[in-house]
Amino acid sequence: MPLDEDKYPGETGRRRFVKGVVGSAALASVGTGGAAAVNTVTSAAGGGGGPTQYMAIENTDGPAPRGMPIVPVEVNDSGELNGIFPEASTETVQGVQRTIAEMDMGGTTYSSQWFQYCGLESYQGVRPDADADNLLRASASPPPAYEWQQDVEGNTPLTVDMFDDYEEWGNSIGEAGLGKPASATWRSQGENAKTIPVQVLRTPEVSKMVNGEQGVFGNDYSTIPQNVRNFLDAATDQDFMAWINKCTHFCCVPGYKQLAGSANFGGANAVYCQCHQSVYDPFSPTQVQFVARPRPDN
């Protein structure tokens, strides 16, 4: 491509998107005091935003500024996977009532604000009072990146038995035996609901991370801080973990073991975003902070 050629022609809308994201990133860099002042007063339908600590899979390379937020998971009595959403309640802030969603998760305050970035703050499923389905469902579109999921109808709830071979699974990208992934959606059912993309991974490394043991390829999980391990213990079930699959750089949708070329960027055994080569390590959970965007009033 010539240097003077427009990489993002105007009709694609990509340039406008990138400029908007850059502007949002600049706003997010405002000091915590300023951010708190901007986001303090909200309506009952809106939602706070501001400085927020959350648990993430760590960003280890590339331009992404921080990790992607972990979604707590549980297996229900029918063997289906649920993403746990924090409990909603109403509080008064400076005389204004607002609905919040937060709960204790292994000693960590788990809040819906974790997901208020990259436009997700406007999605119906992120609203604390949304009447949403918490089941983790197989992605319907685009076509699944994993061959095994091609036999699973889109929007079907993911079940434990789909992952029975998780301790041996491999797809020739990176090392086999690190777990079996799935592309999923969460809290995205209903008319006009926007899709919240999630990746699910059942991996034997979960219990090793929780216990601070040695990983299968030499990872020393004893270095994970105790508060992070306590959260992970409460936020995982039967070796299942999940995270919001929105890159924190330009909001692209990355993938775990989805692209052979990820090996060129150290991402063969990690989550790799092919748009700008950001890499995330699901085997390195960490606590980070960002400035959550406020939810719109409507």
PDB file of C-alpha atoms in Angstrom:
ATOM      1  CA  MET A   1       0.000   0.000   0.000  1.00  0.00           C
ATOM      2  CA  PRO A   2       1.485   3.410  -0.924  1.00  0.00           C
ATOM      3  CA  LEU A   3       2.296   5.573   2.047  1.00  0.00           C
ATOM      4  CA  ASP A   4      -0.153   8.231   0.924  1.00  0.00           C
ATOM      5  CA  GLU A   5      -3.039   5.804   0.395  1.00  0.00           C
ATOM      6  CA  ASP A   6      -5.957   6.073   2.795  1.00  0.00           C
ATOM      7  CA  LYS A   7      -5.922   2.872   4.856  1.00  0.00           C
ATOM      8  CA  TYR A   8      -9.483   3.492   6.045  1.00  0.00           C
ATOM      9  CA  PRO A   9     -11.559   5.038   3.214  1.00  0.00           C
ATOM     10  CA  GLY A  10     -14.297   7.362   4.395  1.00  0.00           C
ATOM     11  CA  GLU A  11     -17.126   5.134   3.219  1.00  0.00           C
ATOM     12  CA  THR A  12     -15.999   2.279   5.476  1.00  0.00           C
ATOM     13  CA  GLY A  13     -16.550   4.271   8.661  1.00  0.00           C
ATOM     14  CA  ARG A  14     -13.312   2.800  10.038  1.00  0.00           C
ATOM     15  CA  ARG A  15     -11.563   6.185  10.203  1.00  0.00           C
ATOM     16  CA  ARG A  16     -14.405   7.680  12.211  1.00  0.00           C
ATOM     17  CA  PHE A  17     -14.351   4.662  14.522  1.00  0.00           C
ATOM     18  CA  VAL A  18     -10.603   4.907  15.106  1.00  0.00           C
ATOM     19  CA  LYS A  19     -10.775   8.646  15.769  1.00  0.00           C
ATOM     20  CA  GLY A  20     -13.591   8.083  18.232  1.00  0.00           C
ATOM     21  CA  VAL A  21     -11.669   5.392  20.065  1.00  0.00           C
ATOM     22  CA  VAL A  22      -8.548   7.536  20.237  1.00  0.00           C
ATOM     23  CA  GLY A  23     -10.643  10.343  21.696  1.00  0.00           C
ATOM     24  CA  SER A  24     -12.147   7.970  24.238  1.00  0.00           C
ATOM     25  CA  ALA A  25      -8.701   6.711  25.189  1.00  0.00           C
ATOM     26  CA  ALA A  26      -7.555  10.271  25.774  1.00  0.00           C
ATOM     27  CA  LEU A  27     -10.562  10.884  27.983  1.00  0.00           C
ATOM     28  CA  ALA A  28      -9.849   7.694  29.894  1.00  0.00           C
ATOM     29  CA  SER A  29      -6.393   8.995  30.727  1.00  0.00           C
ATOM     30  CA  VAL A  30      -7.883  11.847  32.772  1.00  0.00           C
ATOM     31  CA  GLY A  31      -6.740  11.669  36.398  1.00  0.00           C
ATOM     32  CA  THR A  32      -8.934   9.734  38.781  1.00  0.00           C
ATOM     33  CA  GLY A  33     -10.097  12.877  40.531  1.00  0.00           C
ATOM     34  CA  GLY A  34     -11.297  14.416  37.291  1.00  0.00           C
ATOM     35  CA  ALA A  35     -12.922  11.185  36.168  1.00  0.00           C
ATOM     36  CA  ALA A  36     -14.759  10.864  39.448  1.00  0.00           C
ATOM     37  CA  ALA A  37     -16.042  14.415  39.121  1.00  0.00           C
ATOM     38  CA  VAL A  38     -17.286  13.767  35.589  1.00  0.00           C
ATOM     39  CA  ASN A  39     -19.089  10.566  36.526  1.00  0.00           C
ATOM     40  CA  THR A  40     -20.436  11.240  40.003  1.00  0.00           C
ATOM     41  CA  VAL A  41     -23.969  12.405  39.215  1.00  0.00           C
ATOM     42  CA  THR A  42     -26.071   9.823  37.415  1.00  0.00           C
ATOM     43  CA  SER A  43     -29.716   9.024  36.862  1.00  0.00           C
ATOM     44  CA  ALA A  44     -31.493   5.855  37.894  1.00  0.00           C
ATOM     45  CA  ALA A  45     -31.145   4.517  34.354  1.00  0.00           C
ATOM     46  CA  GLY A  46     -27.546   5.666  33.912  1.00  0.00           C
ATOM     47  CA  GLY A  47     -24.512   4.180  35.578  1.00  0.00           C
ATOM     48  CA  GLY A  48     -21.543   5.647  37.410  1.00  0.00           C
ATOM     49  CA  GLY A  49     -18.377   4.829  35.606  1.00  0.00           C
ATOM     50  CA  GLY A  50     -15.122   6.274  36.903  1.00  0.00           C
ATOM     51  CA  PRO A  51     -12.046   4.574  38.408  1.00  0.00           C
ATOM     52  CA  THR A  52     -12.681   0.838  38.661  1.00  0.00           C
ATOM     53  CA  GLN A  53     -10.512  -2.064  39.759  1.00  0.00           C
ATOM     54  CA  TYR A  54     -11.201  -5.399  38.106  1.00  0.00           C
ATOM     55  CA  MET A  55      -9.755  -8.858  37.534  1.00  0.00           C
ATOM     56  CA  ALA A  56      -8.446  -9.566  34.069  1.00  0.00           C
ATOM     57  CA  ILE A  57      -6.469 -11.904  31.888  1.00  0.00           C
ATOM     58  CA  GLU A  58      -3.201  -9.999  31.611  1.00  0.00           C
ATOM     59  CA  ASN A  59      -2.146  -8.058  28.526  1.00  0.00           C
ATOM     60  CA  THR A  60       1.440  -9.201  27.920  1.00  0.00           C
ATOM     61  CA  ASP A  61       2.316  -7.652  24.559  1.00  0.00           C
ATOM     62  CA  GLY A  62       1.130  -5.203  21.925  1.00  0.00           C
ATOM     63  CA  PRO A  63      -0.564  -1.808  22.241  1.00  0.00           C
ATOM     64  CA  ALA A  64      -3.514  -2.833  24.436  1.00  0.00           C
ATOM     65  CA  PRO A  65      -3.391  -0.780  27.662  1.00  0.00           C
ATOM     66  CA  ARG A  66      -4.721  -3.450  30.040  1.00  0.00           C
ATOM     67  CA  GLY A  67      -6.182  -6.942  30.300  1.00  0.00           C
ATOM     68  CA  MET A  68      -9.679  -8.084  29.341  1.00  0.00           C
ATOM     69  CA  PRO A  69     -12.137  -8.550  32.250  1.00  0.00           C
ATOM     70  CA  ILE A  70     -12.814 -12.026  33.602  1.00  0.00           C
ATOM     71  CA  VAL A  71     -16.425 -13.223  33.672  1.00  0.00           C
ATOM     72  CA  PRO A  72     -17.158 -15.459  36.694  1.00  0.00           C
ATOM     73  CA  VAL A  73     -18.566 -18.849  35.685  1.00  0.00           C
ATOM     74  CA  GLU A  74     -20.675 -21.521  37.357  1.00  0.00           C
ATOM     75  CA  VAL A  75     -22.134 -24.840  36.201  1.00  0.00           C
ATOM     76  CA  ASN A  76     -25.867 -25.191  36.889  1.00  0.00           C
ATOM     77  CA  ASP A  77     -27.708 -28.369  37.879  1.00  0.00           C
ATOM     78  CA  SER A  78     -28.357 -29.189  34.220  1.00  0.00           C
ATOM     79  CA  GLY A  79     -24.664 -29.062  33.370  1.00  0.00           C
ATOM     80  CA  GLU A  80     -25.028 -25.743  31.520  1.00  0.00           C
ATOM     81  CA  LEU A  81     -22.519 -22.918  31.870  1.00  0.00           C
ATOM     82  CA  ASN A  82     -23.696 -19.662  33.427  1.00  0.00           C
ATOM     83  CA  GLY A  83     -21.830 -16.394  33.489  1.00  0.00           C
ATOM     84  CA  ILE A  84     -22.420 -14.853  36.917  1.00  0.00           C
ATOM     85  CA  PHE A  85     -23.652 -11.249  36.796  1.00  0.00           C
ATOM     86  CA  PRO A  86     -23.442  -9.153  39.983  1.00  0.00           C
ATOM     87  CA  GLU A  87     -26.626  -8.576  41.978  1.00  0.00           C
ATOM     88  CA  ALA A  88     -28.547  -5.363  41.339  1.00  0.00           C
ATOM     89  CA  SER A  89     -29.574  -2.885  44.037  1.00  0.00           C
ATOM     90  CA  THR A  90     -30.567   0.783  44.284  1.00  0.00           C
ATOM     91  CA  GLU A  91     -28.544   3.459  46.077  1.00  0.00           C
ATOM     92  CA  THR A  92     -28.745   7.242  46.392  1.00  0.00           C
ATOM     93  CA  VAL A  93     -25.799   9.357  45.241  1.00  0.00           C
ATOM     94  CA  GLN A  94     -26.037  13.122  45.958  1.00  0.00           C
ATOM     95  CA  GLY A  95     -29.798  12.807  46.205  1.00  0.00           C
ATOM     96  CA  VAL A  96     -30.099  10.889  42.919  1.00  0.00           C
ATOM     97  CA  GLN A  97     -31.208   7.256  42.885  1.00  0.00           C
ATOM     98  CA  ARG A  98     -29.309   4.876  40.672  1.00  0.00           C
ATOM     99  CA  THR A  99     -29.229   1.137  40.142  1.00  0.00           C
ATOM    100  CA  ILE A 100     -25.905  -0.589  40.629  1.00  0.00           C
ATOM    101  CA  ALA A 101     -24.798  -4.182  40.283  1.00  0.00           C
ATOM    102  CA  GLU A 102     -22.018  -5.473  42.480  1.00  0.00           C
ATOM    103  CA  MET A 103     -21.268  -8.349  44.809  1.00  0.00           C
ATOM    104  CA  ASP A 104     -18.438  -9.932  46.730  1.00  0.00           C
ATOM    105  CA  MET A 105     -16.561 -12.544  44.733  1.00  0.00           C
ATOM    106  CA  GLY A 106     -13.821 -14.226  46.746  1.00  0.00           C
ATOM    107  CA  GLY A 107     -13.072 -11.038  48.666  1.00  0.00           C
ATOM    108  CA  THR A 108     -13.113  -8.846  45.533  1.00  0.00           C
ATOM    109  CA  THR A 109     -15.876  -6.377  44.681  1.00  0.00           C
ATOM    110  CA  TYR A 110     -17.249  -7.658  41.391  1.00  0.00           C
ATOM    111  CA  SER A 111     -19.153  -4.928  39.542  1.00  0.00           C
ATOM    112  CA  SER A 112     -20.952  -4.463  36.227  1.00  0.00           C
ATOM    113  CA  GLN A 113     -18.624  -1.484  35.736  1.00  0.00           C
ATOM    114  CA  TRP A 114     -15.941  -4.015  34.811  1.00  0.00           C
ATOM    115  CA  PHE A 115     -17.645  -4.277  31.430  1.00  0.00           C
ATOM    116  CA  GLN A 116     -18.236  -0.571  30.770  1.00  0.00           C
ATOM    117  CA  TYR A 117     -15.735  -0.061  27.963  1.00  0.00           C
ATOM    118  CA  CYS A 118     -15.589  -0.304  24.154  1.00  0.00           C
ATOM    119  CA  GLY A 119     -19.256   0.645  23.837  1.00  0.00           C
ATOM    120  CA  LEU A 120     -20.429  -2.282  25.965  1.00  0.00           C
ATOM    121  CA  GLU A 121     -21.711   0.261  28.489  1.00  0.00           C
ATOM    122  CA  SER A 122     -24.599   0.939  26.084  1.00  0.00           C
ATOM    123  CA  TYR A 123     -25.549  -2.740  25.686  1.00  0.00           C
ATOM    124  CA  GLN A 124     -28.757  -3.868  27.303  1.00  0.00           C
ATOM    125  CA  GLY A 125     -27.040  -6.883  28.881  1.00  0.00           C
ATOM    126  CA  VAL A 126     -24.644  -4.685  30.883  1.00  0.00           C
ATOM    127  CA  ARG A 127     -27.439  -2.748  32.586  1.00  0.00           C
ATOM    128  CA  PRO A 128     -27.752  -3.851  36.227  1.00  0.00           C
ATOM    129  CA  ASP A 129     -31.527  -4.257  35.998  1.00  0.00           C
ATOM    130  CA  ALA A 130     -31.590  -6.031  32.623  1.00  0.00           C
ATOM    131  CA  ASP A 131     -33.833  -9.073  32.384  1.00  0.00           C
ATOM    132  CA  ALA A 132     -31.062 -11.047  30.712  1.00  0.00           C
ATOM    133  CA  ASP A 133     -30.231 -14.713  30.239  1.00  0.00           C
ATOM    134  CA  ASN A 134     -26.976 -15.551  32.013  1.00  0.00           C
ATOM    135  CA  LEU A 135     -26.368 -18.769  30.079  1.00  0.00           C
ATOM    136  CA  LEU A 136     -23.183 -18.857  28.049  1.00  0.00           C
ATOM    137  CA  ARG A 137     -24.338 -19.739  24.531  1.00  0.00           C
ATOM    138  CA  ALA A 138     -22.438 -20.885  21.451  1.00  0.00           C
ATOM    139  CA  SER A 139     -21.774 -18.021  19.057  1.00  0.00           C
ATOM    140  CA  ALA A 140     -24.134 -17.952  16.095  1.00  0.00           C
ATOM    141  CA  SER A 141     -22.084 -15.668  13.838  1.00  0.00           C
ATOM    142  CA  PRO A 142     -19.559 -15.283  12.432  1.00  0.00           C
ATOM    143  CA  PRO A 143     -18.898 -18.995  11.784  1.00  0.00           C
ATOM    144  CA  PRO A 144     -17.127 -20.541  14.794  1.00  0.00           C
ATOM    145  CA  ALA A 145     -13.342 -20.458  14.717  1.00  0.00           C
ATOM    146  CA  TYR A 146     -13.068 -23.888  16.328  1.00  0.00           C
ATOM    147  CA  GLU A 147     -13.822 -26.947  14.222  1.00  0.00           C
ATOM    148  CA  TRP A 148     -15.543 -28.724  17.101  1.00  0.00           C
ATOM    149  CA  GLN A 149     -18.066 -25.897  17.421  1.00  0.00           C
ATOM    150  CA  GLN A 150     -19.210 -26.262  13.833  1.00  0.00           C
ATOM    151  CA  ASP A 151     -21.420 -29.117  15.010  1.00  0.00           C
ATOM    152  CA  VAL A 152     -23.046 -26.942  17.700  1.00  0.00           C
ATOM    153  CA  GLU A 153     -26.023 -24.854  16.644  1.00  0.00           C
ATOM    154  CA  GLY A 154     -25.643 -21.151  17.340  1.00  0.00           C
ATOM    155  CA  ASN A 155     -27.240 -19.870  20.571  1.00  0.00           C
ATOM    156  CA  THR A 156     -27.168 -23.367  22.092  1.00  0.00           C
ATOM    157  CA  PRO A 157     -26.216 -23.250  25.789  1.00  0.00           C
ATOM    158  CA  LEU A 158     -22.702 -24.575  26.354  1.00  0.00           C
ATOM    159  CA  THR A 159     -22.618 -27.681  28.540  1.00  0.00           C
ATOM    160  CA  VAL A 160     -19.924 -29.485  30.493  1.00  0.00           C
ATOM    161  CA  ASP A 161     -20.017 -32.590  28.305  1.00  0.00           C
ATOM    162  CA  MET A 162     -18.966 -30.543  25.252  1.00  0.00           C
ATOM    163  CA  PHE A 163     -15.579 -30.125  26.937  1.00  0.00           C
ATOM    164  CA  ASP A 164     -14.935 -33.710  28.088  1.00  0.00           C
ATOM    165  CA  ASP A 165     -11.668 -33.868  26.126  1.00  0.00           C
ATOM    166  CA  TYR A 166     -10.315 -30.593  27.518  1.00  0.00           C
ATOM    167  CA  GLU A 167      -7.175 -32.148  29.010  1.00  0.00           C
ATOM    168  CA  GLU A 168      -6.045 -33.448  25.604  1.00  0.00           C
ATOM    169  CA  TRP A 169      -7.646 -31.028  23.126  1.00  0.00           C
ATOM    170  CA  GLY A 170      -5.497 -29.321  20.532  1.00  0.00           C
ATOM    171  CA  ASN A 171      -5.876 -27.794  17.088  1.00  0.00           C
ATOM    172  CA  SER A 172      -2.244 -27.641  15.894  1.00  0.00           C
ATOM    173  CA  ILE A 173      -1.873 -24.050  17.166  1.00  0.00           C
ATOM    174  CA  GLY A 174       0.534 -23.918  20.085  1.00  0.00           C
ATOM    175  CA  GLU A 175       0.615 -26.769  22.587  1.00  0.00           C
ATOM    176  CA  ALA A 176      -2.152 -29.321  23.081  1.00  0.00           C
ATOM    177  CA  GLY A 177      -3.335 -30.040  26.636  1.00  0.00           C
ATOM    178  CA  LEU A 178      -3.787 -26.418  27.731  1.00  0.00           C
ATOM    179  CA  GLY A 179      -7.555 -26.621  27.603  1.00  0.00           C
ATOM    180  CA  LYS A 180     -10.499 -26.504  25.206  1.00  0.00           C
ATOM    181  CA  PRO A 181     -11.935 -23.116  24.174  1.00  0.00           C
ATOM    182  CA  ALA A 182     -15.297 -21.962  22.849  1.00  0.00           C
ATOM    183  CA  SER A 183     -16.615 -18.788  21.280  1.00  0.00           C
ATOM    184  CA  ALA A 184     -19.714 -17.688  23.168  1.00  0.00           C
ATOM    185  CA  THR A 185     -22.180 -14.917  23.846  1.00  0.00           C
ATOM    186  CA  TRP A 186     -23.552 -13.716  27.177  1.00  0.00           C
ATOM    187  CA  ARG A 187     -26.608 -11.721  28.234  1.00  0.00           C
ATOM    188  CA  SER A 188     -27.387 -11.133  24.571  1.00  0.00           C
ATOM    189  CA  GLN A 189     -30.844 -12.689  24.195  1.00  0.00           C
ATOM    190  CA  GLY A 190     -33.960 -10.677  23.413  1.00  0.00           C
ATOM    191  CA  GLU A 191     -35.206  -8.322  20.748  1.00  0.00           C
ATOM    192  CA  ASN A 192     -32.611  -5.789  19.568  1.00  0.00           C
ATOM    193  CA  ALA A 193     -30.091  -6.981  22.168  1.00  0.00           C
ATOM    194  CA  LYS A 194     -26.482  -6.380  21.145  1.00  0.00           C
ATOM    195  CA  THR A 195     -24.104  -9.314  21.344  1.00  0.00           C
ATOM    196  CA  ILE A 196     -21.623  -9.451  24.223  1.00  0.00           C
ATOM    197  CA  PRO A 197     -18.760 -11.672  22.981  1.00  0.00           C
ATOM    198  CA  VAL A 198     -17.148 -14.011  25.491  1.00  0.00           C
ATOM    199  CA  GLN A 199     -14.502 -16.698  25.301  1.00  0.00           C
ATOM    200  CA  VAL A 200     -14.859 -19.769  27.473  1.00  0.00           C
ATOM    201  CA  LEU A 201     -11.933 -22.005  28.329  1.00  0.00           C
ATOM    202  CA  ARG A 202     -11.944 -25.253  30.260  1.00  0.00           C
ATOM    203  CA  THR A 203      -8.354 -25.867  31.280  1.00  0.00           C
ATOM    204  CA  PRO A 204      -6.556 -27.976  33.901  1.00  0.00           C
ATOM    205  CA  GLU A 205      -4.501 -24.858  34.621  1.00  0.00           C
ATOM    206  CA  VAL A 206      -7.422 -23.258  36.508  1.00  0.00           C
ATOM    207  CA  SER A 207      -7.111 -25.461  39.583  1.00  0.00           C
ATOM    208  CA  LYS A 208      -3.322 -25.115  39.483  1.00  0.00           C
ATOM    209  CA  MET A 209      -3.597 -21.328  39.412  1.00  0.00           C
ATOM    210  CA  VAL A 210      -6.027 -21.365  42.335  1.00  0.00           C
ATOM    211  CA  ASN A 211      -3.710 -23.613  44.371  1.00  0.00           C
ATOM    212  CA  GLY A 212      -0.496 -21.800  43.428  1.00  0.00           C
ATOM    213  CA  GLU A 213       0.995 -24.922  41.866  1.00  0.00           C
ATOM    214  CA  GLN A 214       3.357 -25.461  38.969  1.00  0.00           C
ATOM    215  CA  GLY A 215       1.721 -25.263  35.545  1.00  0.00           C
ATOM    216  CA  VAL A 216       1.963 -27.969  32.908  1.00  0.00           C
ATOM    217  CA  PHE A 217       4.562 -25.966  30.949  1.00  0.00           C
ATOM    218  CA  GLY A 218       6.461 -24.643  33.926  1.00  0.00           C
ATOM    219  CA  ASN A 219       4.328 -21.640  34.891  1.00  0.00           C
ATOM    220  CA  ASP A 220       4.937 -20.829  38.548  1.00  0.00           C
ATOM    221  CA  TYR A 221       1.446 -19.981  39.778  1.00  0.00           C
ATOM    222  CA  SER A 222       2.660 -19.378  43.323  1.00  0.00           C
ATOM    223  CA  THR A 223       3.567 -15.871  42.147  1.00  0.00           C
ATOM    224  CA  ILE A 224      -0.112 -15.006  41.562  1.00  0.00           C
ATOM    225  CA  PRO A 225      -1.188 -12.728  44.447  1.00  0.00           C
ATOM    226  CA  GLN A 226      -3.402 -14.419  47.036  1.00  0.00           C
ATOM    227  CA  ASN A 227      -6.316 -12.026  46.494  1.00  0.00           C
ATOM    228  CA  VAL A 228      -6.325 -12.867  42.783  1.00  0.00           C
ATOM    229  CA  ARG A 229      -6.239 -16.584  43.536  1.00  0.00           C
ATOM    230  CA  ASN A 230      -9.120 -16.166  46.005  1.00  0.00           C
ATOM    231  CA  PHE A 231     -11.158 -14.430  43.320  1.00  0.00           C
ATOM    232  CA  LEU A 232     -10.300 -17.081  40.746  1.00  0.00           C
ATOM    233  CA  ASP A 233     -11.363 -19.804  43.177  1.00  0.00           C
ATOM    234  CA  ALA A 234     -14.803 -18.179  43.511  1.00  0.00           C
ATOM    235  CA  ALA A 235     -15.090 -17.216  39.825  1.00  0.00           C
ATOM    236  CA  THR A 236     -14.382 -20.596  38.231  1.00  0.00           C
ATOM    237  CA  ASP A 237     -16.120 -23.966  38.322  1.00  0.00           C
ATOM    238  CA  GLN A 238     -14.970 -27.415  37.211  1.00  0.00           C
ATOM    239  CA  ASP A 239     -11.923 -25.863  35.528  1.00  0.00           C
ATOM    240  CA  PHE A 240     -14.029 -23.406  33.488  1.00  0.00           C
ATOM    241  CA  MET A 241     -13.071 -19.768  33.151  1.00  0.00           C
ATOM    242  CA  ALA A 242     -14.290 -16.995  30.814  1.00  0.00           C
ATOM    243  CA  TRP A 243     -13.538 -13.429  29.802  1.00  0.00           C
ATOM    244  CA  ILE A 244     -15.100 -10.598  27.797  1.00  0.00           C
ATOM    245  CA  ASN A 245     -13.635 -10.955  24.317  1.00  0.00           C
ATOM    246  CA  LYS A 246     -13.173  -7.267  23.474  1.00  0.00           C
ATOM    247  CA  CYS A 247      -9.614  -6.048  23.013  1.00  0.00           C
ATOM    248  CA  THR A 248      -8.959  -3.041  25.237  1.00  0.00           C
ATOM    249  CA  HIS A 249      -7.013  -1.338  22.464  1.00  0.00           C
ATOM    250  CA  PHE A 250      -9.449  -0.713  19.579  1.00  0.00           C
ATOM    251  CA  CYS A 251     -12.273  -3.026  20.695  1.00  0.00           C
ATOM    252  CA  CYS A 252     -11.520  -5.777  18.173  1.00  0.00           C
ATOM    253  CA  VAL A 253     -12.499  -9.399  18.875  1.00  0.00           C
ATOM    254  CA  PRO A 254      -9.340 -11.484  19.482  1.00  0.00           C
ATOM    255  CA  GLY A 255      -9.076 -15.247  19.871  1.00  0.00           C
ATOM    256  CA  TYR A 256      -7.430 -18.006  21.887  1.00  0.00           C
ATOM    257  CA  LYS A 257      -5.710 -20.521  19.562  1.00  0.00           C
ATOM    258  CA  GLN A 258      -7.565 -19.214  16.533  1.00  0.00           C
ATOM    259  CA  LEU A 259      -4.797 -18.054  14.197  1.00  0.00           C
ATOM    260  CA  ALA A 260      -1.655 -19.997  13.304  1.00  0.00           C
ATOM    261  CA  GLY A 261       0.220 -16.754  12.671  1.00  0.00           C
ATOM    262  CA  SER A 262      -0.124 -15.853  16.354  1.00  0.00           C
ATOM    263  CA  ALA A 263       3.066 -17.850  16.964  1.00  0.00           C
ATOM    264  CA  ASN A 264       5.001 -15.079  15.224  1.00  0.00           C
ATOM    265  CA  PHE A 265       3.967 -12.700  18.012  1.00  0.00           C
ATOM    266  CA  GLY A 266       4.300 -15.008  21.001  1.00  0.00           C
ATOM    267  CA  GLY A 267       0.560 -15.684  21.085  1.00  0.00           C
ATOM    268  CA  ALA A 268       0.293 -19.355  20.098  1.00  0.00           C
ATOM    269  CA  ASN A 269      -0.708 -20.375  23.638  1.00  0.00           C
ATOM    270  CA  ALA A 270      -2.434 -17.101  24.439  1.00  0.00           C
ATOM    271  CA  VAL A 271      -5.230 -14.818  23.256  1.00  0.00           C
ATOM    272  CA  TYR A 272      -4.064 -12.988  20.142  1.00  0.00           C
ATOM    273  CA  CYS A 273      -5.632  -9.924  18.497  1.00  0.00           C
ATOM    274  CA  GLN A 274      -4.650  -9.944  14.834  1.00  0.00           C
ATOM    275  CA  CYS A 275      -5.680  -6.313  14.251  1.00  0.00           C
ATOM    276  CA  HIS A 276      -2.730  -4.787  16.137  1.00  0.00           C
ATOM    277  CA  GLN A 277      -0.884  -7.805  17.620  1.00  0.00           C
ATOM    278  CA  SER A 278      -1.962  -7.438  21.241  1.00  0.00           C
ATOM    279  CA  VAL A 279      -1.498 -10.601  23.313  1.00  0.00           C
ATOM    280  CA  TYR A 280      -3.346 -11.648  26.477  1.00  0.00           C
ATOM    281  CA  ASP A 281      -2.407 -14.519  28.785  1.00  0.00           C
ATOM    282  CA  PRO A 282      -5.384 -16.400  30.290  1.00  0.00           C
ATOM    283  CA  PHE A 283      -2.921 -18.171  32.595  1.00  0.00           C
ATOM    284  CA  SER A 284      -1.873 -14.884  34.179  1.00  0.00           C
ATOM    285  CA  PRO A 285      -4.881 -13.421  35.999  1.00  0.00           C
ATOM    286  CA  THR A 286      -4.233  -9.989  37.434  1.00  0.00           C
ATOM    287  CA  GLN A 287      -5.956  -7.050  39.121  1.00  0.00           C
ATOM    288  CA  VAL A 288      -5.854  -3.767  37.198  1.00  0.00           C
ATOM    289  CA  GLN A 289      -7.606  -0.400  37.147  1.00  0.00           C
ATOM    290  CA  PHE A 290      -9.219   1.652  34.408  1.00  0.00           C
ATOM    291  CA  VAL A 291     -11.726   4.469  34.035  1.00  0.00           C
ATOM    292  CA  ALA A 292     -15.081   2.838  33.319  1.00  0.00           C
ATOM    293  CA  ARG A 293     -17.342   4.685  30.912  1.00  0.00           C
ATOM    294  CA  PRO A 294     -20.744   5.753  32.310  1.00  0.00           C
ATOM    295  CA  ARG A 295     -23.792   3.928  31.011  1.00  0.00           C
ATOM    296  CA  PRO A 296     -26.178   6.095  28.984  1.00  0.00           C
ATOM    297  CA  ASP A 297     -29.526   7.065  30.482  1.00  0.00           C
ATOM    298  CA  ASN A 298     -31.480   5.169  27.854  1.00  0.00           C
TER     299      ASN A 298
END
